[in-house]
GROMACS .gro file of C-alpha atoms in nm:
model
  466
    1MET     CA    1  -1.778  -1.125   3.206
    2ILE     CA    2  -1.451  -1.141   3.005
    3LYS     CA    3  -1.615  -0.921   2.721
    4GLN     CA    4  -1.738  -0.667   3.024
    5LEU     CA    5  -1.391  -0.671   3.177
    6ILE     CA    6  -1.246  -0.604   2.888
    7SER     CA    7  -1.478  -0.340   2.753
    8ASP     CA    8  -1.494  -0.151   3.112
    9TYR     CA    9  -1.042  -0.148   3.161
   10VAL     CA   10  -1.012   0.001   2.794
   11ASP     CA   11  -1.315   0.267   2.858
   12GLN     CA   12  -1.178   0.346   3.157
   13HIS     CA   13  -0.790   0.411   3.001
   14LEU     CA   14  -0.864   0.566   2.709
   15GLU     CA   15  -0.789   0.895   2.757
   16GLU     CA   16  -0.391   0.732   2.828
   17VAL     CA   17  -0.425   0.628   2.511
   18VAL     CA   18  -0.535   0.928   2.337
   19ALA     CA   19  -0.179   1.047   2.523
   20ASP     CA   20   0.048   0.781   2.407
   21THR     CA   21  -0.061   0.822   2.069
   22SER     CA   22  -0.045   1.206   2.057
   23ARG     CA   23   0.303   1.172   2.184
   24LEU     CA   24   0.404   1.000   1.912
   25ILE     CA   25   0.215   1.236   1.615
   26ARG     CA   26   0.448   1.495   1.783
   27ILE     CA   27   0.707   1.327   1.628
   28ASP     CA   28   0.822   1.389   1.237
   29SER     CA   29   0.913   1.021   1.166
   30SER     CA   30   0.867   1.011   0.784
   31ASN     CA   31   1.144   0.853   0.637
   32ALA     CA   32   1.544   1.049   0.560
   33PRO     CA   33   1.875   0.990   0.508
   34ALA     CA   34   2.049   0.711   0.729
   35LEU     CA   35   2.224   0.831   1.056
   36PRO     CA   36   2.515   0.691   1.216
   37GLY     CA   37   2.278   0.402   1.439
   38LYS     CA   38   1.987   0.546   1.289
   39PRO     CA   39   1.899   0.342   0.996
   40PHE     CA   40   1.569   0.541   0.877
   41GLY     CA   41   1.660   0.849   0.970
   42GLU     CA   42   1.642   1.090   1.337
   43GLY     CA   43   1.303   1.087   1.346
   44ALA     CA   44   1.196   0.764   1.315
   45ALA     CA   45   1.429   0.679   1.509
   46LYS     CA   46   1.327   0.936   1.813
   47ALA     CA   47   0.955   0.758   1.751
   48LEU     CA   48   1.101   0.424   1.859
   49GLU     CA   49   1.275   0.599   2.137
   50GLU     CA   50   0.957   0.797   2.191
   51ALA     CA   51   0.762   0.453   2.203
   52LEU     CA   52   0.988   0.230   2.442
   53ALA     CA   53   0.928   0.510   2.676
   54ILE     CA   54   0.585   0.492   2.659
   55ILE     CA   55   0.545   0.077   2.691
   56GLU     CA   56   0.880   0.079   2.957
   57SER     CA   57   0.621   0.343   3.216
   58TYR     CA   58   0.370   0.030   3.158
   59GLY     CA   59   0.604  -0.241   3.319
   60PHE     CA   60   0.662  -0.410   2.920
   61LYS     CA   61   1.004  -0.591   2.927
   62THR     CA   62   1.146  -0.418   2.529
   63THR     CA   63   1.391  -0.491   2.325
   64ASN     CA   64   1.541  -0.282   2.087
   65TYR     CA   65   1.662  -0.364   1.737
   66ASP     CA   66   1.973  -0.160   1.643
   67ASN     CA   67   1.659   0.116   1.559
   68TYR     CA   68   1.495  -0.083   1.286
   69VAL     CA   69   1.217  -0.210   1.520
   70ILE     CA   70   1.116  -0.212   1.912
   71THR     CA   71   0.955  -0.532   2.054
   72ALA     CA   72   0.764  -0.578   2.390
   73ASP     CA   73   0.698  -0.877   2.552
   74MET     CA   74   0.394  -0.975   2.777
   75ASN     CA   75   0.566  -1.285   2.910
   76GLU     CA   76   0.870  -1.515   2.910
   77GLU     CA   77   0.620  -1.792   2.801
   78GLU     CA   78   0.729  -1.925   2.438
   79LYS     CA   79   0.612  -1.658   2.204
   80ALA     CA   80   0.258  -1.734   2.000
   81LEU     CA   81   0.121  -1.426   1.913
   82ASP     CA   82   0.333  -1.152   1.719
   83ILE     CA   83   0.096  -0.813   1.667
   84LEU     CA   84   0.286  -0.636   1.418
   85ALA     CA   85   0.268  -0.212   1.337
   86HIS     CA   86   0.485   0.075   1.184
   87LEU     CA   87   0.541   0.382   1.388
   88ASP     CA   88   0.648   0.621   1.044
   89VAL     CA   89   0.442   0.781   0.884
   90VAL     CA   90   0.445   0.905   0.498
   91PRO     CA   91   0.524   1.307   0.457
   92ALA     CA   92   0.332   1.590   0.644
   93GLY     CA   93   0.247   1.677   0.293
   94GLU     CA   94  -0.029   1.988   0.206
   95GLY     CA   95  -0.375   2.107   0.311
   96TRP     CA   96  -0.418   2.064   0.595
   97THR     CA   97  -0.717   2.266   0.804
   98VAL     CA   98  -0.851   2.086   1.155
   99THR     CA   99  -0.447   2.149   1.283
  100GLU     CA  100  -0.113   2.074   1.148
  101PRO     CA  101  -0.021   1.753   1.031
  102PHE     CA  102   0.217   1.721   1.395
  103GLU     CA  103  -0.016   1.903   1.603
  104PRO     CA  104  -0.295   1.598   1.744
  105ILE     CA  105  -0.614   1.718   1.839
  106VAL     CA  106  -0.908   1.577   1.955
  107ILE     CA  107  -1.212   1.719   1.741
  108ASP     CA  108  -1.553   1.567   1.825
  109GLY     CA  109  -1.433   1.197   1.869
  110LYS     CA  110  -1.174   1.227   1.618
  111LEU     CA  111  -0.729   1.244   1.703
  112PHE     CA  112  -0.624   1.486   1.424
  113GLY     CA  113  -0.244   1.358   1.317
  114ARG     CA  114  -0.045   1.231   1.060
  115GLY     CA  115   0.017   0.871   1.190
  116SER     CA  116  -0.294   0.825   1.382
  117ILE     CA  117  -0.470   0.652   1.155
  118ASP     CA  118  -0.100   0.462   1.014
  119ASP     CA  119  -0.011   0.320   1.200
  120LYS     CA  120   0.025   0.496   1.563
  121GLY     CA  121  -0.297   0.522   1.702
  122PRO     CA  122  -0.387   0.083   1.647
  123ALA     CA  123  -0.008   0.003   1.746
  124MET     CA  124  -0.130   0.185   2.120
  125ALA     CA  125  -0.421   0.061   2.109
  126ALA     CA  126  -0.274  -0.279   2.079
  127LEU     CA  127  -0.096  -0.194   2.363
  128LEU     CA  128  -0.318  -0.076   2.583
  129ALA     CA  129  -0.508  -0.440   2.485
  130MET     CA  130  -0.181  -0.609   2.620
  131ARG     CA  131  -0.214  -0.392   2.962
  132ALA     CA  132  -0.581  -0.539   2.956
  133VAL     CA  133  -0.518  -0.860   2.957
  134ARG     CA  134  -0.224  -0.843   3.217
  135ASP     CA  135  -0.441  -0.635   3.428
  136LEU     CA  136  -0.747  -0.803   3.448
  137LYS     CA  137  -0.527  -1.151   3.464
  138LEU     CA  138  -0.694  -1.285   3.183
  139PRO     CA  139  -0.527  -1.687   3.175
  140ILE     CA  140  -0.260  -1.667   2.933
  141THR     CA  141  -0.064  -1.963   2.860
  142LYS     CA  142   0.173  -1.799   2.573
  143ASN     CA  143   0.377  -1.499   2.498
  144VAL     CA  144   0.273  -1.241   2.284
  145ARG     CA  145   0.490  -0.993   2.122
  146LEU     CA  146   0.446  -0.682   1.986
  147ILE     CA  147   0.599  -0.532   1.703
  148LEU     CA  148   0.680  -0.235   1.608
  149GLY     CA  149   0.876  -0.123   1.263
  150ALA     CA  150   1.026   0.244   1.192
  151ASN     CA  151   0.990   0.149   0.767
  152GLU     CA  152   0.726   0.017   0.628
  153GLU     CA  153   0.589   0.314   0.398
  154CYS     CA  154   0.931   0.283   0.225
  155GLY     CA  155   1.031  -0.125   0.176
  156SER     CA  156   1.019  -0.350   0.494
  157GLU     CA  157   1.348  -0.284   0.538
  158ASP     CA  158   1.347  -0.276   0.934
  159ILE     CA  159   1.063  -0.635   0.875
  160ALA     CA  160   1.356  -0.767   0.649
  161TYR     CA  161   1.645  -0.712   0.964
  162TYR     CA  162   1.420  -0.775   1.212
  163PHE     CA  163   1.319  -1.136   1.041
  164LYS     CA  164   1.676  -1.237   1.050
  165LYS     CA  165   1.755  -1.226   1.365
  166GLU     CA  166   1.401  -1.328   1.484
  167PRO     CA  167   1.140  -1.621   1.386
  168PHE     CA  168   0.778  -1.634   1.252
  169ALA     CA  169   0.516  -1.679   1.536
  170PRO     CA  170   0.267  -1.880   1.483
  171MET     CA  171   0.038  -1.671   1.416
  172THR     CA  172   0.085  -1.270   1.333
  173PHE     CA  173  -0.105  -0.939   1.287
  174SER     CA  174  -0.116  -0.666   1.134
  175PRO     CA  175  -0.357  -0.337   1.309
  176ASP     CA  176  -0.239  -0.122   0.913
  177ALA     CA  177  -0.535  -0.275   0.737
  178ASP     CA  178  -0.897  -0.255   0.770
  179PHE     CA  179  -1.139  -0.465   0.973
  180PRO     CA  180  -1.304  -0.774   0.890
  181LEU     CA  181  -0.995  -0.862   0.771
  182ILE     CA  182  -0.706  -0.961   0.550
  183ASN     CA  183  -0.598  -1.296   0.482
  184ILE     CA  184  -0.569  -1.253   0.105
  185GLU     CA  185  -0.348  -1.013  -0.039
  186LYS     CA  186  -0.284  -0.965  -0.431
  187GLY     CA  187   0.170  -1.043  -0.577
  188SER     CA  188   0.243  -0.785  -0.805
  189LEU     CA  189   0.495  -0.754  -1.090
  190GLY     CA  190   0.598  -0.391  -1.131
  191GLY     CA  191   0.724  -0.403  -1.432
  192ARG     CA  192   0.982  -0.183  -1.533
  193PHE     CA  193   1.082  -0.173  -1.943
  194THR     CA  194   1.303   0.000  -2.213
  195GLY     CA  195   1.344  -0.007  -2.600
  196LYS     CA  196   1.549   0.174  -2.882
  197TYR     CA  197   1.406   0.342  -3.208
  198LEU     CA  198   1.579   0.531  -3.496
  199GLU     CA  199   1.499   0.890  -3.464
  200ASN     CA  200   1.315   0.951  -3.792
  201ARG     CA  201   1.345   1.347  -3.903
  202ALA     CA  202   0.971   1.238  -4.223
  203ILE     CA  203   0.717   1.441  -4.098
  204PRO     CA  204   0.414   1.349  -3.960
  205MET     CA  205   0.673   1.274  -3.678
  206LEU     CA  206   0.583   1.163  -3.267
  207LYS     CA  207   0.889   1.414  -3.170
  208ALA     CA  208   0.805   1.267  -2.782
  209PHE     CA  209   0.535   1.158  -2.533
  210HIS     CA  210   0.557   1.169  -2.177
  211GLY     CA  211   0.259   1.071  -1.888
  212GLY     CA  212   0.232   0.951  -1.550
  213HIS     CA  213   0.493   1.015  -1.225
  214THR     CA  214   0.408   0.689  -1.024
  215SER     CA  215   0.410   0.348  -1.066
  216ASN     CA  216   0.140   0.269  -0.887
  217VAL     CA  217  -0.165   0.505  -1.002
  218VAL     CA  218  -0.341   0.475  -1.348
  219PRO     CA  219  -0.235   0.856  -1.460
  220ASN     CA  220  -0.428   1.091  -1.561
  221LYS     CA  221  -0.277   1.339  -1.750
  222ALA     CA  222   0.020   1.283  -2.107
  223TYR     CA  223   0.079   1.488  -2.320
  224ALA     CA  224   0.255   1.432  -2.708
  225VAL     CA  225   0.443   1.642  -2.907
  226VAL     CA  226   0.419   1.611  -3.292
  227CYS     CA  227   0.604   1.761  -3.586
  228GLY     CA  228   0.451   1.842  -3.949
  229MET     CA  229   0.022   1.677  -3.849
  230PRO     CA  230  -0.231   1.784  -4.088
  231VAL     CA  231  -0.500   2.050  -3.886
  232ASP     CA  232  -0.741   1.739  -3.985
  233GLU     CA  233  -0.556   1.425  -3.803
  234LEU     CA  234  -0.611   1.613  -3.534
  235ALA     CA  235  -0.957   1.641  -3.618
  236LYS     CA  236  -0.936   1.321  -3.586
  237ALA     CA  237  -0.796   1.272  -3.287
  238GLU     CA  238  -0.988   1.515  -3.079
  239ALA     CA  239  -1.317   1.317  -3.198
  240ARG     CA  240  -1.145   0.944  -3.066
  241ALA     CA  241  -1.045   1.109  -2.771
  242LYS     CA  242  -1.418   1.228  -2.685
  243GLU     CA  243  -1.518   0.878  -2.818
  244LEU     CA  244  -1.258   0.754  -2.558
  245GLY     CA  245  -1.400   0.978  -2.240
  246VAL     CA  246  -1.075   1.174  -2.248
  247GLN     CA  247  -1.004   1.505  -2.247
  248ILE     CA  248  -0.840   1.667  -2.533
  249SER     CA  249  -0.659   1.952  -2.601
  250PHE     CA  250  -0.404   2.120  -2.902
  251GLU     CA  251  -0.129   2.370  -2.828
  252GLY     CA  252   0.093   2.552  -3.151
  253GLU     CA  253   0.092   2.491  -3.487
  254GLU     CA  254   0.394   2.319  -3.669
  255GLU     CA  255   0.485   2.156  -3.373
  256VAL     CA  256   0.198   2.073  -3.200
  257THR     CA  257   0.180   1.954  -2.796
  258ILE     CA  258  -0.144   1.661  -2.794
  259ARG     CA  259  -0.212   1.681  -2.437
  260VAL     CA  260  -0.479   1.425  -2.223
  261GLU     CA  261  -0.650   1.401  -1.910
  262GLY     CA  262  -0.850   1.134  -1.786
  263VAL     CA  263  -0.939   0.981  -1.460
  264SER     CA  264  -0.644   0.910  -1.234
  265ALA     CA  265  -0.760   0.559  -0.988
  266HIS     CA  266  -0.484   0.334  -0.756
  267ALA     CA  267  -0.361   0.048  -0.928
  268SER     CA  268  -0.517  -0.217  -0.760
  269LEU     CA  269  -0.880  -0.079  -0.929
  270PRO     CA  270  -0.717   0.017  -1.239
  271GLU     CA  271  -1.072   0.025  -1.397
  272LYS     CA  272  -1.203   0.309  -1.168
  273GLY     CA  273  -0.961   0.501  -1.366
  274ASN     CA  274  -0.977   0.639  -1.751
  275ASN     CA  275  -0.575   0.584  -1.817
  276ALA     CA  276  -0.448   0.935  -2.005
  277VAL     CA  277  -0.169   0.700  -2.130
  278THR     CA  278  -0.309   0.450  -2.302
  279ALA     CA  279  -0.527   0.652  -2.408
  280LEU     CA  280  -0.314   0.935  -2.571
  281ILE     CA  281  -0.141   0.569  -2.786
  282ASP     CA  282  -0.484   0.495  -2.882
  283VAL     CA  283  -0.543   0.856  -3.001
  284LEU     CA  284  -0.194   0.922  -3.213
  285SER     CA  285  -0.242   0.547  -3.325
  286GLN     CA  286  -0.507   0.654  -3.588
  287MET     CA  287  -0.347   0.892  -3.733
  288THR     CA  288  -0.127   0.876  -3.999
  289PHE     CA  289   0.292   0.938  -3.919
  290ALA     CA  290   0.561   0.904  -4.141
  291ASP     CA  291   0.700   0.527  -4.149
  292GLY     CA  292   0.900   0.419  -3.865
  293GLY     CA  293   1.044   0.629  -3.551
  294ALA     CA  294   0.884   0.674  -3.191
  295MET     CA  295   0.572   0.565  -3.335
  296ALA     CA  296   0.652   0.238  -3.450
  297LEU     CA  297   0.764   0.121  -3.048
  298ILE     CA  298   0.459   0.341  -2.973
  299ARG     CA  299   0.141   0.106  -3.128
  300GLU     CA  300   0.353  -0.203  -3.060
  301LEU     CA  301   0.323  -0.070  -2.674
  302GLY     CA  302  -0.031  -0.040  -2.783
  303LYS     CA  303  -0.105  -0.360  -2.906
  304ILE     CA  304   0.064  -0.524  -2.565
  305PHE     CA  305  -0.150  -0.284  -2.343
  306PRO     CA  306  -0.424  -0.091  -2.524
  307HIS     CA  307  -0.745   0.104  -2.329
  308GLY     CA  308  -0.977  -0.059  -2.161
  309ASP     CA  309  -0.832  -0.338  -2.128
  310THR     CA  310  -0.747  -0.350  -1.747
  311CYS     CA  311  -0.730  -0.737  -1.743
  312GLY     CA  312  -0.418  -0.800  -1.938
  313GLU     CA  313  -0.628  -0.963  -2.201
  314ALA     CA  314  -0.421  -0.884  -2.484
  315ALA     CA  315  -0.073  -0.940  -2.249
  316GLY     CA  316  -0.181  -1.273  -2.271
  317VAL     CA  317  -0.181  -1.289  -1.864
  318LYS     CA  318  -0.559  -1.268  -1.816
  319MET     CA  319  -0.580  -1.526  -1.477
  320SER     CA  320  -0.893  -1.500  -1.214
  321ASP     CA  321  -0.909  -1.760  -0.902
  322GLU     CA  322  -1.195  -1.780  -0.627
  323LEU     CA  323  -0.996  -1.646  -0.343
  324SER     CA  324  -0.876  -1.391  -0.488
  325GLY     CA  325  -0.996  -1.267  -0.801
  326ALA     CA  326  -0.888  -1.145  -1.130
  327LEU     CA  327  -0.554  -0.959  -1.253
  328THR     CA  328  -0.505  -0.590  -1.339
  329MET     CA  329  -0.321  -0.431  -1.522
  330THR     CA  330  -0.286  -0.112  -1.609
  331LEU     CA  331   0.030   0.130  -1.783
  332ASP     CA  332   0.159   0.407  -1.540
  333ILE     CA  333   0.438   0.548  -1.659
  334LEU     CA  334   0.589   0.622  -2.054
  335ASP     CA  335   0.862   0.815  -2.094
  336VAL     CA  336   0.968   0.848  -2.561
  337GLU     CA  337   1.185   1.129  -2.646
  338ASN     CA  338   1.568   1.123  -2.823
  339GLY     CA  339   1.537   0.761  -2.934
  340SER     CA  340   1.424   0.650  -2.597
  341LEU     CA  341   1.133   0.486  -2.501
  342ARG     CA  342   1.122   0.381  -2.127
  343GLY     CA  343   0.790   0.240  -1.875
  344VAL     CA  344   0.639   0.065  -1.574
  345PHE     CA  345   0.342  -0.126  -1.571
  346ASP     CA  346   0.166  -0.235  -1.246
  347SER     CA  347   0.062  -0.570  -1.232
  348ARG     CA  348  -0.205  -0.694  -0.894
  349ALA     CA  349  -0.169  -1.077  -0.967
  350PRO     CA  350  -0.387  -1.387  -0.805
  351ILE     CA  351  -0.342  -1.664  -0.611
  352CYS     CA  352  -0.270  -1.872  -0.908
  353ALA     CA  353  -0.014  -1.629  -1.073
  354THR     CA  354   0.324  -1.795  -1.135
  355GLU     CA  355   0.646  -1.644  -1.328
  356GLU     CA  356   0.546  -1.899  -1.604
  357ASN     CA  357   0.274  -1.783  -1.688
  358LEU     CA  358   0.275  -1.386  -1.511
  359TYR     CA  359   0.667  -1.326  -1.533
  360LEU     CA  360   0.795  -1.446  -1.871
  361VAL     CA  361   0.431  -1.468  -2.102
  362MET     CA  362   0.527  -1.049  -1.998
  363LYS     CA  363   0.889  -1.076  -2.063
  364ASN     CA  364   0.816  -1.230  -2.355
  365ARG     CA  365   0.632  -1.037  -2.481
  366LEU     CA  366   0.749  -0.742  -2.442
  367GLU     CA  367   1.077  -0.897  -2.636
  368ALA     CA  368   0.845  -0.940  -2.919
  369ALA     CA  369   0.808  -0.591  -2.936
  370ASN     CA  370   1.145  -0.521  -2.921
  371LEU     CA  371   1.059  -0.364  -2.467
  372TYR     CA  372   1.278  -0.506  -2.224
  373PHE     CA  373   1.232  -0.576  -1.902
  374ASP     CA  374   1.491  -0.386  -1.626
  375ALA     CA  375   1.735  -0.647  -1.500
  376ASP     CA  376   1.620  -0.644  -1.181
  377VAL     CA  377   1.222  -0.649  -1.252
  378LYS     CA  378   1.113  -1.049  -1.066
  379MET     CA  379   0.775  -1.105  -0.942
  380ASN     CA  380   0.637  -1.070  -0.628
  381PRO     CA  381   0.444  -1.355  -0.502
  382PRO     CA  382   0.062  -1.369  -0.351
  383HIS     CA  383   0.013  -1.415   0.020
  384TYR     CA  384  -0.244  -1.651   0.105
  385ALA     CA  385  -0.308  -1.733   0.496
  386ASP     CA  386  -0.629  -1.985   0.546
  387GLY     CA  387  -0.932  -1.829   0.624
  388ASN     CA  388  -1.058  -2.162   0.781
  389SER     CA  389  -0.756  -2.156   1.059
  390GLU     CA  390  -0.888  -2.132   1.414
  391PHE     CA  391  -0.616  -1.845   1.439
  392VAL     CA  392  -0.809  -1.655   1.135
  393ARG     CA  393  -1.219  -1.799   1.289
  394THR     CA  394  -1.052  -1.670   1.662
  395LEU     CA  395  -1.044  -1.245   1.513
  396LEU     CA  396  -1.299  -1.262   1.331
  397ALA     CA  397  -1.565  -1.444   1.593
  398CYS     CA  398  -1.355  -1.139   1.812
  399TYR     CA  399  -1.416  -0.908   1.586
  400GLU     CA  400  -1.807  -0.951   1.606
  401THR     CA  401  -1.774  -0.981   1.931
  402TYR     CA  402  -1.759  -0.605   1.954
  403SER     CA  403  -1.822  -0.452   1.671
  404GLY     CA  404  -2.148  -0.579   1.559
  405LYS     CA  405  -2.057  -0.715   1.233
  406LYS     CA  406  -1.977  -0.990   1.028
  407GLY     CA  407  -1.685  -1.099   1.008
  408GLU     CA  408  -1.531  -1.221   0.733
  409ALA     CA  409  -1.177  -1.225   0.535
  410LYS     CA  410  -1.115  -1.081   0.214
  411ALA     CA  411  -0.884  -1.043  -0.028
  412ILE     CA  412  -0.694  -0.688  -0.133
  413GLY     CA  413  -0.518  -0.566  -0.466
  414GLY     CA  414  -0.244  -0.397  -0.229
  415GLY     CA  415  -0.010  -0.515  -0.009
  416THR     CA  416   0.027  -0.467   0.387
  417TYR     CA  417   0.227  -0.508   0.671
  418VAL     CA  418   0.217  -0.854   0.621
  419HIS     CA  419   0.268  -0.970   0.304
  420HIS     CA  420   0.609  -1.189   0.358
  421ILE     CA  421   0.488  -1.356   0.712
  422GLU     CA  422   0.339  -1.678   0.704
  423ASN     CA  423  -0.011  -1.678   0.838
  424GLY     CA  424   0.075  -1.319   0.850
  425VAL     CA  425  -0.332  -1.123   0.890
  426ALA     CA  426  -0.404  -0.762   0.877
  427PHE     CA  427  -0.692  -0.706   1.062
  428GLY     CA  428  -0.788  -0.344   1.190
  429CYS     CA  429  -0.824  -0.095   1.291
  430GLU     CA  430  -0.993   0.115   0.968
  431VAL     CA  431  -1.365   0.064   0.961
  432GLU     CA  432  -1.563  -0.002   0.608
  433GLY     CA  433  -1.804   0.370   0.533
  434ILE     CA  434  -1.480   0.610   0.741
  435ASP     CA  435  -1.302   0.841   0.543
  436ASN     CA  436  -1.058   0.893   0.797
  437HIS     CA  437  -0.818   1.027   0.543
  438LEU     CA  438  -0.505   0.789   0.527
  439HIS     CA  439  -0.186   0.930   0.396
  440GLY     CA  440  -0.364   1.301   0.296
  441ALA     CA  441  -0.434   1.569   0.488
  442ASP     CA  442  -0.663   1.542   0.859
  443GLU     CA  443  -0.585   1.249   0.918
  444PHE     CA  444  -0.811   1.124   1.204
  445ILE     CA  445  -0.865   0.810   1.373
  446GLY     CA  446  -1.240   0.820   1.608
  447LEU     CA  447  -1.135   0.782   1.966
  448ASP     CA  448  -1.465   0.511   1.908
  449VAL     CA  449  -1.275   0.257   1.628
  450LEU     CA  450  -0.914   0.337   1.863
  451ALA     CA  451  -1.144   0.233   2.147
  452MET     CA  452  -1.304  -0.088   1.978
  453SER     CA  453  -0.977  -0.185   1.853
  454ALA     CA  454  -0.852  -0.283   2.166
  455LYS     CA  455  -1.136  -0.447   2.312
  456ILE     CA  456  -1.082  -0.616   1.997
  457PHE     CA  457  -0.709  -0.689   1.999
  458ALA     CA  458  -0.759  -0.788   2.375
  459LEU     CA  459  -1.016  -1.052   2.363
  460SER     CA  460  -0.818  -1.192   2.059
  461ILE     CA  461  -0.509  -1.284   2.265
  462ALA     CA  462  -0.661  -1.333   2.530
  463GLU     CA  463  -0.836  -1.659   2.275
  464LEU     CA  464  -0.514  -1.740   2.165
  465CYS     CA  465  -0.305  -1.814   2.399
  466LYS     CA  466  -0.516  -1.938   2.642
   0.00000   0.00000   0.00000
């Protein structure tokens, strides 16, 4: 009975959700420099203002927390559930073909535009769910609060600000990831480190090394500049690169630039890539150089991050647990030149990871090689919500009701909007098997997924707050 009532209501009001989402998509709400009263820039503040107007037109009580977040309350009762979404977006980017990034359009049952799936469409689906529960007069005795932030893509300072003023709800879900449900998010150790070396002009010598550009991406390109390297050593390098499965090229004669190209991947799944930085370290380590200089430090680094080791075994931090899986580790950035080395590695840590068995081990391992963490490096702990709790079981049952698929809680290597929220889980709206072009050109959300999500959220509210 309730299932059909909710389904009919959502289907009857779906066009309104598409229109509301489109109003938000038209605003470029990518983060920009702060302005007075607008901590995340003009666009983010404008998106919050527009969302307030939409929410208030449906009769909900709203609050603006200084343009960090806005909220909408279902009623005046004790708060039981927070639904956490965000209105900021990643920059437009290039390569759009269906429409311009901030000109929403519906084609073949899909709403295209920047923010359609991440996270303006899901936010409006949650608002429709609240409308359905209220308008259908479904019997609930607790309050639901919709929280819409404006800084999820660039650090989540919005939510940190909000929770300094307000307590956590007993239950929180965020429609900013995947269905069925994510209850475990690995921790992380973003290790920025430096080292110094005495430049050695004796040849053959390594003059420079540069590879990678982003701290959470397996690098697909790296290059080194070597001086006075015999031809037979370059042939040795070429043979080693072939063994490692990377492309290699050479430019120059007396001063040779060696370029290596591997395969990029997300740092949470490093085994899917072929790391150009560690491959080039390996290639160089097979070659003969004069003693000392940059290569002495590079060789030590190669012992900590050998090519193909994506689980931290050589570093002494290999670990795993049944719930969250194995630790992953990848060396993402390395710049060496003029007596200075600077590197960044990315580690996704399972629940069993601690300061003692991860941070301190890596710190000591690097220091033994005369490499040192930056002062502000610290471990971001894992996030875990009980996958057998009544809260999670209820959400999964509601998912099963409208999706027709088996609901199960899962762990991921990345982090979501609820990473630091007690009992928080990520719940929708991406569906397995559908590439929504998240953060890419031609981002979209299917209208069927938009409707299904709203139905799932409405039933979840009704069940959790009755």
